[in-house]
PDB file of C-alpha atoms in Angstrom:
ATOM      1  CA  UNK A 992     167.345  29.172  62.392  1.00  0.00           C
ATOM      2  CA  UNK A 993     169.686  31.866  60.984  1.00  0.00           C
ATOM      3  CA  UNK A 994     168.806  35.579  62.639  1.00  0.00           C
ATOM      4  CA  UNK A 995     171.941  36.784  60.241  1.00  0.00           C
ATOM      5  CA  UNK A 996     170.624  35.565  57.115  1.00  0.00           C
ATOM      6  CA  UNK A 997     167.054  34.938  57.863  1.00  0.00           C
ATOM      7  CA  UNK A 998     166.966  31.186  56.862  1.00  0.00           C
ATOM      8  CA  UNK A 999     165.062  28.394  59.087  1.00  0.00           C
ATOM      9  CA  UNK A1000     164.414  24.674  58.169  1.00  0.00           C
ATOM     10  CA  UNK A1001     161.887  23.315  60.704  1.00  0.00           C
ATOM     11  CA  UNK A1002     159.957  19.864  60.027  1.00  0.00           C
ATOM     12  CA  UNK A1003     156.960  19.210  62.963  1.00  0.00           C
ATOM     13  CA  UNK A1004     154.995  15.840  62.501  1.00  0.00           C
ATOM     14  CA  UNK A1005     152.726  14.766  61.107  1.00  0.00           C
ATOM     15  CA  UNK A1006     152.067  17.435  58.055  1.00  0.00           C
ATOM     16  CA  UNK A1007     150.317  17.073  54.982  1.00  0.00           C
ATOM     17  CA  UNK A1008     150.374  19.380  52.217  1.00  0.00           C
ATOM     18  CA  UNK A1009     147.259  21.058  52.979  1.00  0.00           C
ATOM     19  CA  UNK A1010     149.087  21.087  56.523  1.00  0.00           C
ATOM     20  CA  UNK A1011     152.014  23.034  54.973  1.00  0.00           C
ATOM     21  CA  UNK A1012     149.983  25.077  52.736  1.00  0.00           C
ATOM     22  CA  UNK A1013     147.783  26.774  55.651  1.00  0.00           C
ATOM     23  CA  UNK A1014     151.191  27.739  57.349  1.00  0.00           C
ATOM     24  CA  UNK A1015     152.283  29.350  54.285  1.00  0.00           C
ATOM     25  CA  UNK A1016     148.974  31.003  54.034  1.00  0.00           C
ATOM     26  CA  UNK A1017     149.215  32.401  57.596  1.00  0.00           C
ATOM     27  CA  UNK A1018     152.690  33.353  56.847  1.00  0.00           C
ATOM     28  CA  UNK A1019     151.822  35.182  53.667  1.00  0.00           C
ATOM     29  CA  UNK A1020     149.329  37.040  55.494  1.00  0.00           C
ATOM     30  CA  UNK A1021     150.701  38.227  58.750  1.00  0.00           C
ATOM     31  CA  UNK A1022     152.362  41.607  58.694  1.00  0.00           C
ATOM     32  CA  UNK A1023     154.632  40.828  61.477  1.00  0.00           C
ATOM     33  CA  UNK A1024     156.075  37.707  59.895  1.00  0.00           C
ATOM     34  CA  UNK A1025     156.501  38.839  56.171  1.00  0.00           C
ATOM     35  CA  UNK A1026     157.584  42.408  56.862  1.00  0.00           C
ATOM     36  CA  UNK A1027     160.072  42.886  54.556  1.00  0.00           C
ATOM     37  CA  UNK A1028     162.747  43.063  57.046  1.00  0.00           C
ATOM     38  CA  UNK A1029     163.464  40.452  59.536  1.00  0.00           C
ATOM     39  CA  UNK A1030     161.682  38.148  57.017  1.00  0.00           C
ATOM     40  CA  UNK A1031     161.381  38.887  53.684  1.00  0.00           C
ATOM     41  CA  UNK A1032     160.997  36.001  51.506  1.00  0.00           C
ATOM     42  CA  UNK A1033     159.449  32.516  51.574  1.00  0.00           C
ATOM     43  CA  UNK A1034     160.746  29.328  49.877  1.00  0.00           C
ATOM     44  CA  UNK A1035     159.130  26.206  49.482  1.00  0.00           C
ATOM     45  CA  UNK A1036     160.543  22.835  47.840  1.00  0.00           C
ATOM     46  CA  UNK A1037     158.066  19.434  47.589  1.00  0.00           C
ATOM     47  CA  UNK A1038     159.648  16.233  48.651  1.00  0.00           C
ATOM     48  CA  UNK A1039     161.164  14.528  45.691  1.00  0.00           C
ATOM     49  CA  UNK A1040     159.430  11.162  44.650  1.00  0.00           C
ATOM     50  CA  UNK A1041     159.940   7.994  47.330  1.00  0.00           C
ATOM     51  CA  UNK A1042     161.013  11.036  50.230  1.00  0.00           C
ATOM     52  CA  UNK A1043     158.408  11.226  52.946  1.00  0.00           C
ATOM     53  CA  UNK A1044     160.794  12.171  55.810  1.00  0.00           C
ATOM     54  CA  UNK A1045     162.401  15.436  54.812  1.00  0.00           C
ATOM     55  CA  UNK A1046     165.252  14.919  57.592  1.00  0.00           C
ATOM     56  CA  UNK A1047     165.785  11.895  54.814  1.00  0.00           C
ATOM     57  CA  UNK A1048     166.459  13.730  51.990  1.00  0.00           C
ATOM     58  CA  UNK A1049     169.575  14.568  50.608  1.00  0.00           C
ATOM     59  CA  UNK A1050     171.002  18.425  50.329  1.00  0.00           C
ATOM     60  CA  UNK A1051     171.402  18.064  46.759  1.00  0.00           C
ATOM     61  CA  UNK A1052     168.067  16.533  46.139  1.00  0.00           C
ATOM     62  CA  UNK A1053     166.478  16.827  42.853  1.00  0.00           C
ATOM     63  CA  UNK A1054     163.930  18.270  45.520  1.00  0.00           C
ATOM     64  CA  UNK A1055     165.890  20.842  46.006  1.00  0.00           C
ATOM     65  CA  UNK A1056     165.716  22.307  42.128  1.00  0.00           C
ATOM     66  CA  UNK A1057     161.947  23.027  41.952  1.00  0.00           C
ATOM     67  CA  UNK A1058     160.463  25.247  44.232  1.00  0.00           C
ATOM     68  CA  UNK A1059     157.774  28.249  44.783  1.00  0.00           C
ATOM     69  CA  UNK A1060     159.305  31.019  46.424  1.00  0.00           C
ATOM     70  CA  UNK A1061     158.251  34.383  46.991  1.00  0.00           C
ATOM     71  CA  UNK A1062     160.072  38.104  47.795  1.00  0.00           C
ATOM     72  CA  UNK A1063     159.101  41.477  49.472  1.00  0.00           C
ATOM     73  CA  UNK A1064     156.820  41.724  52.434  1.00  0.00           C
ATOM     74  CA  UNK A1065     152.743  41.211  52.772  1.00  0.00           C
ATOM     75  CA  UNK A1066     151.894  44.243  51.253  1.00  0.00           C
ATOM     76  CA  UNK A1067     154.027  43.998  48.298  1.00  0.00           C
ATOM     77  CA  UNK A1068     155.917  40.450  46.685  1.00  0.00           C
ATOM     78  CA  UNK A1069     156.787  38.608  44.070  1.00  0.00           C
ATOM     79  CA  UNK A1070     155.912  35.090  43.595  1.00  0.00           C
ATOM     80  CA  UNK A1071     158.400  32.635  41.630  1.00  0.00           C
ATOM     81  CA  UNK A1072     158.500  29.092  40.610  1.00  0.00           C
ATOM     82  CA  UNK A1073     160.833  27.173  39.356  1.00  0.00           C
ATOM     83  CA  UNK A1074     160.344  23.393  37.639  1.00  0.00           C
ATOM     84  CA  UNK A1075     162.613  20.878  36.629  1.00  0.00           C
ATOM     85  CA  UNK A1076     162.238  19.064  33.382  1.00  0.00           C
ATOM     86  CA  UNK A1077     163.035  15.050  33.155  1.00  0.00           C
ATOM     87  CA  UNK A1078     166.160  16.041  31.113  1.00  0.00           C
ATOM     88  CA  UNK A1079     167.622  18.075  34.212  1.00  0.00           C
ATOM     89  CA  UNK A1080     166.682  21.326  32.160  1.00  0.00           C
ATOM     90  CA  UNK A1081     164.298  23.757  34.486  1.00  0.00           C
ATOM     91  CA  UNK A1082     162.410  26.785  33.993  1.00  0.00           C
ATOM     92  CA  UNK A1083     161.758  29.722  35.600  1.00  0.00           C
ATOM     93  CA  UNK A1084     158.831  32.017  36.210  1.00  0.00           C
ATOM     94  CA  UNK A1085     157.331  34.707  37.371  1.00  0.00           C
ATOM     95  CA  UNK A1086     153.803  34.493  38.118  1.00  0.00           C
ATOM     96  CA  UNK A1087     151.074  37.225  37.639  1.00  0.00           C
ATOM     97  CA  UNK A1088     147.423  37.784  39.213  1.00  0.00           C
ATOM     98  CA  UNK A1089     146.372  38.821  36.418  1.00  0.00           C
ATOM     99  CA  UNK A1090     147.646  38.770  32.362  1.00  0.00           C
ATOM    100  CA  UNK A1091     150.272  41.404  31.621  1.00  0.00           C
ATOM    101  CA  UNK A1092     148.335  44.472  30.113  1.00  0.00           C
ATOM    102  CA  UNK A1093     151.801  46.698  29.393  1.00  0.00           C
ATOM    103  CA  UNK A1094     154.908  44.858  28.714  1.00  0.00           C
ATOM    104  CA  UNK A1095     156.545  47.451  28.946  1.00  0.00           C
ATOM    105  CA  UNK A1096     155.594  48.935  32.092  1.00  0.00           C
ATOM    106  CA  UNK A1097     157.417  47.633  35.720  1.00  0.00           C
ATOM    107  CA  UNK A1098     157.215  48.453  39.401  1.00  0.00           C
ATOM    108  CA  UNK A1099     159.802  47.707  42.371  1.00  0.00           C
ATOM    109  CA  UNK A1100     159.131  45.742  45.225  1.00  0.00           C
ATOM    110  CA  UNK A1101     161.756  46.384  47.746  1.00  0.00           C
ATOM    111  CA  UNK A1102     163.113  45.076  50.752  1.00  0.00           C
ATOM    112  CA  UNK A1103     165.719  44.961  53.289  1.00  0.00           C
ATOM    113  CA  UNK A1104     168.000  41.840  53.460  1.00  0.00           C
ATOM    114  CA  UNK A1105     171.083  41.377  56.057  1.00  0.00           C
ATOM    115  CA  UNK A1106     172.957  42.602  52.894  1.00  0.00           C
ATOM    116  CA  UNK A1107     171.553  45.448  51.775  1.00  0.00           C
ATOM    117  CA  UNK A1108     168.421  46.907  49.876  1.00  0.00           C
ATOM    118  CA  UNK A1109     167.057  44.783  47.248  1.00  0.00           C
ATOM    119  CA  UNK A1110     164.626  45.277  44.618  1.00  0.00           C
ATOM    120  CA  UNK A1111     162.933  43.609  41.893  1.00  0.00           C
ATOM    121  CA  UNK A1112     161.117  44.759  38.835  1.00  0.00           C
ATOM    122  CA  UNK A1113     158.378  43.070  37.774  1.00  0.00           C
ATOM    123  CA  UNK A1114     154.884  43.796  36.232  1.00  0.00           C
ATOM    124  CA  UNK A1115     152.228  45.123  38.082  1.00  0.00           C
ATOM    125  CA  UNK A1116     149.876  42.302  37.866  1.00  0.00           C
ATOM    126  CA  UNK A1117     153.464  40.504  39.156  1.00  0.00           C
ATOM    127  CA  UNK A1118     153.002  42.277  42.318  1.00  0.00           C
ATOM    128  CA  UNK A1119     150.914  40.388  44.979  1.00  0.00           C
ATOM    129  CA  UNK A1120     149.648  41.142  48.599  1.00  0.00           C
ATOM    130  CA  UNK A1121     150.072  38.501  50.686  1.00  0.00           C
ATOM    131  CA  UNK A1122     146.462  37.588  50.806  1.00  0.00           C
ATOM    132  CA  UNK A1123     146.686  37.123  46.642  1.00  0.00           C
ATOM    133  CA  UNK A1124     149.470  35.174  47.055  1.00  0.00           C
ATOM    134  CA  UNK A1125     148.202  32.195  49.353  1.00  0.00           C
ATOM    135  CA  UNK A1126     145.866  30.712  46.962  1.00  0.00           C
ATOM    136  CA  UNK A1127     148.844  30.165  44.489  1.00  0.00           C
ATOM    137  CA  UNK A1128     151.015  28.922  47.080  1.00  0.00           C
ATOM    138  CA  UNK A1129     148.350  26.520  48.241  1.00  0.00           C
ATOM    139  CA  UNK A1130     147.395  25.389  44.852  1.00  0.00           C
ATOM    140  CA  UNK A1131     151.369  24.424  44.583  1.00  0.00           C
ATOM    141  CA  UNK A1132     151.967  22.690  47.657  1.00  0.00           C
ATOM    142  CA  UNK A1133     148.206  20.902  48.125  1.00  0.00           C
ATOM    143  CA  UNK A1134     147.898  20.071  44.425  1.00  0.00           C
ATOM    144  CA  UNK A1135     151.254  20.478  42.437  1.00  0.00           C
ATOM    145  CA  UNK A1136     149.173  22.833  40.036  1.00  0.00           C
ATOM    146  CA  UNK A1137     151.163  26.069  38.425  1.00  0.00           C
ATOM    147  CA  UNK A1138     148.758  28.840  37.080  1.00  0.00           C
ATOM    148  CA  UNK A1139     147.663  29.409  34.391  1.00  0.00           C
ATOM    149  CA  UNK A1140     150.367  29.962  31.126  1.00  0.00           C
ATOM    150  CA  UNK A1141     149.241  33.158  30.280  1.00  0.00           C
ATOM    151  CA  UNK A1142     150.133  34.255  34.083  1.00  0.00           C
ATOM    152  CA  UNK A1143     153.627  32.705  33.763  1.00  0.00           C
ATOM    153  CA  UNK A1144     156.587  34.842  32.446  1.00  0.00           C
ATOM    154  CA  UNK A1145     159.628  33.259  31.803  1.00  0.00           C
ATOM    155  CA  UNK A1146     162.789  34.284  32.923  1.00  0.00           C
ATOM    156  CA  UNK A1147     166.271  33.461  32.532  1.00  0.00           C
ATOM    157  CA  UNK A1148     167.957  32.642  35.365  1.00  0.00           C
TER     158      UNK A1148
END
C-alpha cells in the first residue's frame, strides 16, 4: 500500500470473479472507502489468458492494458474502460447510465488527489453513484461484458 499516492495491490486466496466483483461492489458503495479523498479512484485489470496467479504475471502484461477503472467518490464518479484489440490497438471509453440526451452539456466530478484538485467533465448520464456503478463493474469482472454501445463514448486517450 501507498498512503502518498493512494495505490494498493493486494491478492487473498482463493477469489473468483464474482469474489472480486462483490469487493468492488462494497467498495463502490461505502462512503468511507470511496470518499474522494484518501481514496478516490478504483482500477481493475482481468488476468491475461493462461495467468491464474496474479503474483505470476508480468508488470508489463498485456493484462495490464485493459482495464475498468473508475474516478471521484460514491456520490459522484466516472466509470472508464479501456480494451485492447488483437492488433495491440485499444480503445477507450466512457460509460453512461443512461444514453447521452445533450451532447453538448457536461458536469465536473471532482476530487482531491495527493497532487492536487482534479476534475473531469463528462455527461450527466456519465456521472454515477456508487451504487449505479457496481452492476457495471460486476458485469466486467464476473462476465467480461461492456455495456451497451450506445452507453459507450469514445475518447482519445
Amino acid at each position: 500500500m501507498d498512503n502518498k499516492y493512494g495505490t494498493s495491490d493486494g491478492y487473498t486466496s482463493p477469489q473468483t470473479p464474482e469474489s472480486i466483483a462483490e469487493e468492488m461492489r462494497t467498495c463502490l458503495t461505502a462512503p468511507r472507502y470511496l470518499d474522494g479523498f484518501e481514496c478516490f479512484c478504483i482500477v481493475v485489470w482481468p488476468l491475461p489468458d493462461g495467468v491464474s496467479d496474479p503474483t505470476n504475471m508480468p508488470r508489463r502484461s498485456q493484462g495490464l492494458t485493459d482495464y475498468i477503472q473508475c474516478g471521484g467518490s460514491t456520490r459522484a464518479m466516472s466509470v472508464e474502460i479501456r480494451a485492447t484489440h488483437q492488433d495491440g490497438s485499444y480503445q477507450h471509453w466512457a460509460v453512461a447510465r443512461e444514453p447521452i440526451a445533450d451532447p453538448d452539456k457536461w458536469v465536473s466530478i471532482e476530487w482531491e488527489g495527493p497532487l492536487g484538485s482534479f476534475a473531469i467533465h463528462v455527461h450527466p448520464e456519465e456521472a454515477f453513484t456508487g451504487e449505479q456503478a457496481a452492476p457495471v463493474f460486476r458485469d466486467y469482472i464476473a462476465g467480461g461484458a461492456l455495456p451497451p454501445s450506445e452507453l459507450l463514448r469514445p475518447l482519445d486517450i
